[in-house]
Tab-separated table of C-alpha atoms in Angstrom:
chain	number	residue	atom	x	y	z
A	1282	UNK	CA	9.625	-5.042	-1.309
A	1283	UNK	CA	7.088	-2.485	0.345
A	1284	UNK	CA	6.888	0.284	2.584
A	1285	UNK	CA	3.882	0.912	3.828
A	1286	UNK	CA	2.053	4.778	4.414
A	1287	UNK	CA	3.984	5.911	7.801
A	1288	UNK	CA	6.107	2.814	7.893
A	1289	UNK	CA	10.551	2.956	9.072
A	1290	UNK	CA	12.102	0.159	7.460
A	1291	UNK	CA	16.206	-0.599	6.964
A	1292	UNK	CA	17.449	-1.639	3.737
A	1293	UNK	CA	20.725	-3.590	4.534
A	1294	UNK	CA	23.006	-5.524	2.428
A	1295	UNK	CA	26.641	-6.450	1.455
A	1296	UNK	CA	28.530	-4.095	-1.019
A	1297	UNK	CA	27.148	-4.200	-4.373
A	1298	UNK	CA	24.037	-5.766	-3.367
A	1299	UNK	CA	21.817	-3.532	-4.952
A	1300	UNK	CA	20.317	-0.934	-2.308
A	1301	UNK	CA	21.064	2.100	-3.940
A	1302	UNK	CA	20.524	0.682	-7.873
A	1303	UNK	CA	16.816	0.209	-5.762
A	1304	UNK	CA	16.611	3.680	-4.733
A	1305	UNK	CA	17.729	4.768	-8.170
A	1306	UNK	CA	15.059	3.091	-9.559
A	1307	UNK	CA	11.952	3.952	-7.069
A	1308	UNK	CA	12.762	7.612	-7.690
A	1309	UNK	CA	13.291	7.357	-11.816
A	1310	UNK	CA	17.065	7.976	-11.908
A	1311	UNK	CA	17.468	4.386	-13.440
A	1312	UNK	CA	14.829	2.690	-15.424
A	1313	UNK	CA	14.005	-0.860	-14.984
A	1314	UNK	CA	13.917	-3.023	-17.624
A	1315	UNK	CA	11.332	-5.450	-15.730
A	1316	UNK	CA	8.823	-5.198	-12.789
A	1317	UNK	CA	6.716	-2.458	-11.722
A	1318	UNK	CA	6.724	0.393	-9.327
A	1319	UNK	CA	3.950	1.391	-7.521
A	1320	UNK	CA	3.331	4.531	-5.205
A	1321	UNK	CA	-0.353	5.131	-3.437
A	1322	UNK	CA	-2.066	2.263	-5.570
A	1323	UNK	CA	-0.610	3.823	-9.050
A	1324	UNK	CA	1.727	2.212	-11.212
A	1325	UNK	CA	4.953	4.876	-11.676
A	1326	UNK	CA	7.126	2.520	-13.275
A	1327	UNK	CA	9.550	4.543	-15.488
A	1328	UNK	CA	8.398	8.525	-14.474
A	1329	UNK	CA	11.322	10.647	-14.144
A	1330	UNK	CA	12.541	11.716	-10.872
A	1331	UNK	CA	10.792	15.728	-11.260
A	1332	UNK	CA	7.105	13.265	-11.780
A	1333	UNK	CA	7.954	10.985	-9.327
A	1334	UNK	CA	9.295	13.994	-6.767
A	1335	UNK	CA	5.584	15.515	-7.412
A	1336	UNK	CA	3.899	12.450	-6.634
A	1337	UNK	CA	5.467	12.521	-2.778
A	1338	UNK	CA	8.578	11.113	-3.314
A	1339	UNK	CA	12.156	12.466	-2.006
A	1340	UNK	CA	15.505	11.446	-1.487
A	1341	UNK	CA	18.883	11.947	-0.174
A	1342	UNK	CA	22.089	10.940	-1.354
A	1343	UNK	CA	25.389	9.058	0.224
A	1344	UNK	CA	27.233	11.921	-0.684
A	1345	UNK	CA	25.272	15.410	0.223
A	1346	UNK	CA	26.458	17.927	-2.465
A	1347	UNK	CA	24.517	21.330	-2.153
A	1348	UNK	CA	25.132	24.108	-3.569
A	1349	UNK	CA	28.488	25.531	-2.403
A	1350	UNK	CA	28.517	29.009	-3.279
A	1351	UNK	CA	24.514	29.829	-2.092
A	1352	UNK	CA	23.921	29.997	1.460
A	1353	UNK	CA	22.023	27.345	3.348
A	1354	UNK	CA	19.030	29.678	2.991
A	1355	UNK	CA	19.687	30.104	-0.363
A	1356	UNK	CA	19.896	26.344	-0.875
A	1357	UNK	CA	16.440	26.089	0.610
A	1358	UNK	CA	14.774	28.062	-2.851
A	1359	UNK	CA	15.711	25.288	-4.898
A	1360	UNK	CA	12.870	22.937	-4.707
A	1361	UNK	CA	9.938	24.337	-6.768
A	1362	UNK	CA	7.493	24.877	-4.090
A	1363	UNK	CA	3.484	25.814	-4.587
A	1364	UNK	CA	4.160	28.798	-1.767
A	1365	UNK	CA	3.726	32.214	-1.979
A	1366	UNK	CA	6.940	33.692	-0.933
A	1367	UNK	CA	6.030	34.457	3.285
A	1368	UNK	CA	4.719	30.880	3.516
A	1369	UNK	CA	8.261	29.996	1.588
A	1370	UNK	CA	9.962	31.923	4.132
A	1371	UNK	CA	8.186	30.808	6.604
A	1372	UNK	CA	8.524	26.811	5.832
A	1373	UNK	CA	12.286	27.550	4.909
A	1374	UNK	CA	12.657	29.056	8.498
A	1375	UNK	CA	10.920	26.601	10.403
A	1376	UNK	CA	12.727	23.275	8.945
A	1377	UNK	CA	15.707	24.929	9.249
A	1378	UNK	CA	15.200	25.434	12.930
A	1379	UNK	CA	13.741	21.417	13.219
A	1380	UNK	CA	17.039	20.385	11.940
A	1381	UNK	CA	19.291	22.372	13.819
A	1382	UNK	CA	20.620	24.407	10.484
A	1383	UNK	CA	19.065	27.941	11.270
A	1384	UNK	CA	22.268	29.166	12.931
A	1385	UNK	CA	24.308	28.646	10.106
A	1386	UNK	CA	21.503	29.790	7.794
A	1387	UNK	CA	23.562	32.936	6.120
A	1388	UNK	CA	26.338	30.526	6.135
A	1389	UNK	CA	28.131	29.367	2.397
A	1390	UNK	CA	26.565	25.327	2.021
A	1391	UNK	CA	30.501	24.884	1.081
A	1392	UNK	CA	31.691	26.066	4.555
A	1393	UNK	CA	29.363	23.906	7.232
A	1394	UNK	CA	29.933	20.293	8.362
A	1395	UNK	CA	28.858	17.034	6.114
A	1396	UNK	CA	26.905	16.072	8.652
A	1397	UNK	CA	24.698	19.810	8.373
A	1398	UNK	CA	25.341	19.253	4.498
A	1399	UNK	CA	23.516	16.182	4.783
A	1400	UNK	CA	20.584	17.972	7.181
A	1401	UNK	CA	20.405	20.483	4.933
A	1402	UNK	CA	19.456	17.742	2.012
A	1403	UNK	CA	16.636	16.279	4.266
A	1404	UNK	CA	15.360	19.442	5.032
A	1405	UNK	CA	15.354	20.639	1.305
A	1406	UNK	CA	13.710	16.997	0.620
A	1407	UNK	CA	10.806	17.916	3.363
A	1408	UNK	CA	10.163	21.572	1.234
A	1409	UNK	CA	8.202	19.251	-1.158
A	1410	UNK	CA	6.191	17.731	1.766
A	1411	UNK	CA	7.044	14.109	0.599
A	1412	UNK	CA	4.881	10.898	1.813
A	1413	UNK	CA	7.894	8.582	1.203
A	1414	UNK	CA	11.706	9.371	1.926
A	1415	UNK	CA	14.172	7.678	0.969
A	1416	UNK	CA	17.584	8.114	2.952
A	1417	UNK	CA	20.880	6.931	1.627
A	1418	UNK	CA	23.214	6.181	4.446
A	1419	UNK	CA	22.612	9.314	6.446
A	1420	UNK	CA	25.109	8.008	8.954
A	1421	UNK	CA	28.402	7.917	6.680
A	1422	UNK	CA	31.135	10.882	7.698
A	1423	UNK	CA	28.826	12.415	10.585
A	1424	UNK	CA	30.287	12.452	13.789
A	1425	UNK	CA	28.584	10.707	16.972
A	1426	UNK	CA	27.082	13.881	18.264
A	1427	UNK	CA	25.767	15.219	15.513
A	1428	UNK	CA	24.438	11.453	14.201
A	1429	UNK	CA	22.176	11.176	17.413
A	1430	UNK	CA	20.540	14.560	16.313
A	1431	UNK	CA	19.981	12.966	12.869
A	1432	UNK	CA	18.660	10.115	14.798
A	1433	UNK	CA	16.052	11.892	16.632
A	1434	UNK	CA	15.159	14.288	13.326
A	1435	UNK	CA	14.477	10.855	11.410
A	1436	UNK	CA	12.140	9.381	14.759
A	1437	UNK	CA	9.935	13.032	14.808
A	1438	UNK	CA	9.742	12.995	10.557
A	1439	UNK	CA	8.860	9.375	10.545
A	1440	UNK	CA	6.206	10.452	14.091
A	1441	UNK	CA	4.798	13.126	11.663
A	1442	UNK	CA	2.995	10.420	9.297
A	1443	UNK	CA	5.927	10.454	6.776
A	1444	UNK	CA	7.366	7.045	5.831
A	1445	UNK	CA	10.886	6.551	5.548
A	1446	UNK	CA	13.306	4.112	3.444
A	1447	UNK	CA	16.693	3.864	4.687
A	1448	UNK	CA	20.148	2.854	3.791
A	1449	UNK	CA	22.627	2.338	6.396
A	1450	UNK	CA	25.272	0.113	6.826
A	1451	UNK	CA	25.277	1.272	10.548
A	1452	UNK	CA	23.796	-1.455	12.219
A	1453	UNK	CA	23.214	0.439	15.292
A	1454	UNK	CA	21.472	3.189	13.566
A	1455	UNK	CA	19.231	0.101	11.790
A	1456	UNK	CA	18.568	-1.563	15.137
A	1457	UNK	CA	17.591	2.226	16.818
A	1458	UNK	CA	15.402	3.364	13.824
A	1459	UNK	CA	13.535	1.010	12.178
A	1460	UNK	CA	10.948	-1.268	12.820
A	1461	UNK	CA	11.554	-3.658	9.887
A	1462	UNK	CA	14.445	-4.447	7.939
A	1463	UNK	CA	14.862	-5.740	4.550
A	1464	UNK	CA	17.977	-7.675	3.465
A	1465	UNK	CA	19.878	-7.787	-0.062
A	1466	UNK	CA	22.474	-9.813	-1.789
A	1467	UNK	CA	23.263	-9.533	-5.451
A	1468	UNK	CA	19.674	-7.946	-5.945
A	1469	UNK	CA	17.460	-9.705	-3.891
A	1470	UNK	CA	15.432	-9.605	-1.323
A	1471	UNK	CA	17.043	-12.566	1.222
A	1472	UNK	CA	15.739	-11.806	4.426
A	1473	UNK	CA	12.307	-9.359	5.467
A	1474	UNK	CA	12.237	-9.338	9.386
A	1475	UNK	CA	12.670	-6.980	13.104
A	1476	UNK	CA	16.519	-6.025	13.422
A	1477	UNK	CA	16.256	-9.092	15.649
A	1478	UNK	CA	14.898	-11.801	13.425
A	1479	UNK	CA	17.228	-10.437	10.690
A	1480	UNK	CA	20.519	-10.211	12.716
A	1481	UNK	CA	20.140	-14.409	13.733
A	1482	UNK	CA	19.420	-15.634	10.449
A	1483	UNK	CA	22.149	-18.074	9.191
A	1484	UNK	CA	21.353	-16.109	5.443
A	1485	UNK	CA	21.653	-12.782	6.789
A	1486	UNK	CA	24.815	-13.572	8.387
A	1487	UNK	CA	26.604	-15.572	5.780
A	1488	UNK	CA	25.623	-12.591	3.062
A	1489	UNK	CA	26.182	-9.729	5.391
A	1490	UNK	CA	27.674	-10.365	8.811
A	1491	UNK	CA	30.115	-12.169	8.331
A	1492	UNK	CA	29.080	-15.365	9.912
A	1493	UNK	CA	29.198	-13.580	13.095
């Protein structure tokens, strides 16, 4: 599987099929015990997540745990960042504003919405200035208002040069976001195609849809 420099591509697949076990291993969390990893032409097969985070590299989780008893501004000073503090200050400011978190800025990360507790992950992933993201399921337990902003925060990332990996089991989300989509069942790559191609193969639907 590859994603290419500025690329939006779905990673879709059954239950247990492997998608996350992949992001686990592209950002060092799990270590594979064949194959290699490469990143910008390098081989980064078994680096640990901080190397691999340095390198360009960020991710989200399915469940967005920050931490609950900082503030969201507060949450923003985790990632070590080569800023002086202003240009901190001023990043911190400005993504918060982007993603539609500066209003709650002073507020406990325990006390806003999962769908801002999810925000507020991407935006701490973006301190580091990443050249790949990798999103896992960004649309589970946000509400339909709230999921179109994520939407349209993904679309103006992705327009900014940054290419973007993501999990979803949304398949409208898929279909609105991403310009390729690869397919897994039990850890492999079925299907590589446009939501289109994908969502009319026979494999893709007997794995995945059902059949439908």
């Amino acid at each position: 599987m590859r994603v290419e420099p500025g690329e939006l591509v779905g990673l879709i697949g059954p239950n247990g099929a492997g998608k996350t076990t992949t992001l686990n291993l592209v950002t060092g969390f799990l270590k594979p015990t064949s194959g290699r990893i490469t990143f910008d032409g390098e081989d980064v097969t078994g680096e640990d997540p901080n190397q691999l985070s340095r390198r360009g590299i960020g991710r989200t989780f399915q469940i967005a745990k920050p931490f609950g008893r900082l503030s969201v501004y507060e949450n923003m000073l985790v990632p070590n960042v080569p800023y002086g503090p202003d240009e901190r200050d001023e990043r911190i400011r400005t993504l918060l504003e982007e993603l539609h978190l500066d209003h709650v800025a002073e507020n406990r990360a325990d006390e806003i919405s999962g769908g801002q507790k999810k925000l507020l992950e991407l935006a701490r992933v973006l301190m580091l200035d990443p050249e790949l993201v990798l999103l896992d399921e960004p649309a589970a337990g946000v509400n339909p208002a709230l999921m179109d902003e994520i939407i349209e925060d993904i679309k103006r990332i992705n327009a900014g040069g940054t290419a973007i990996l993501v999990i979803e089991h949304d398949m409208s989300v898929i279909r609105e976001l991403c310009e390729r989509v690869v397919v897994m069942n039990a850890g492999r790559n079925i299907m590589t195609g446009t939501f289109e191609e994908v969502q009319s193969d026979e494999r893709v639907r007997d794995a995945y849809l059902g059949g439908t």
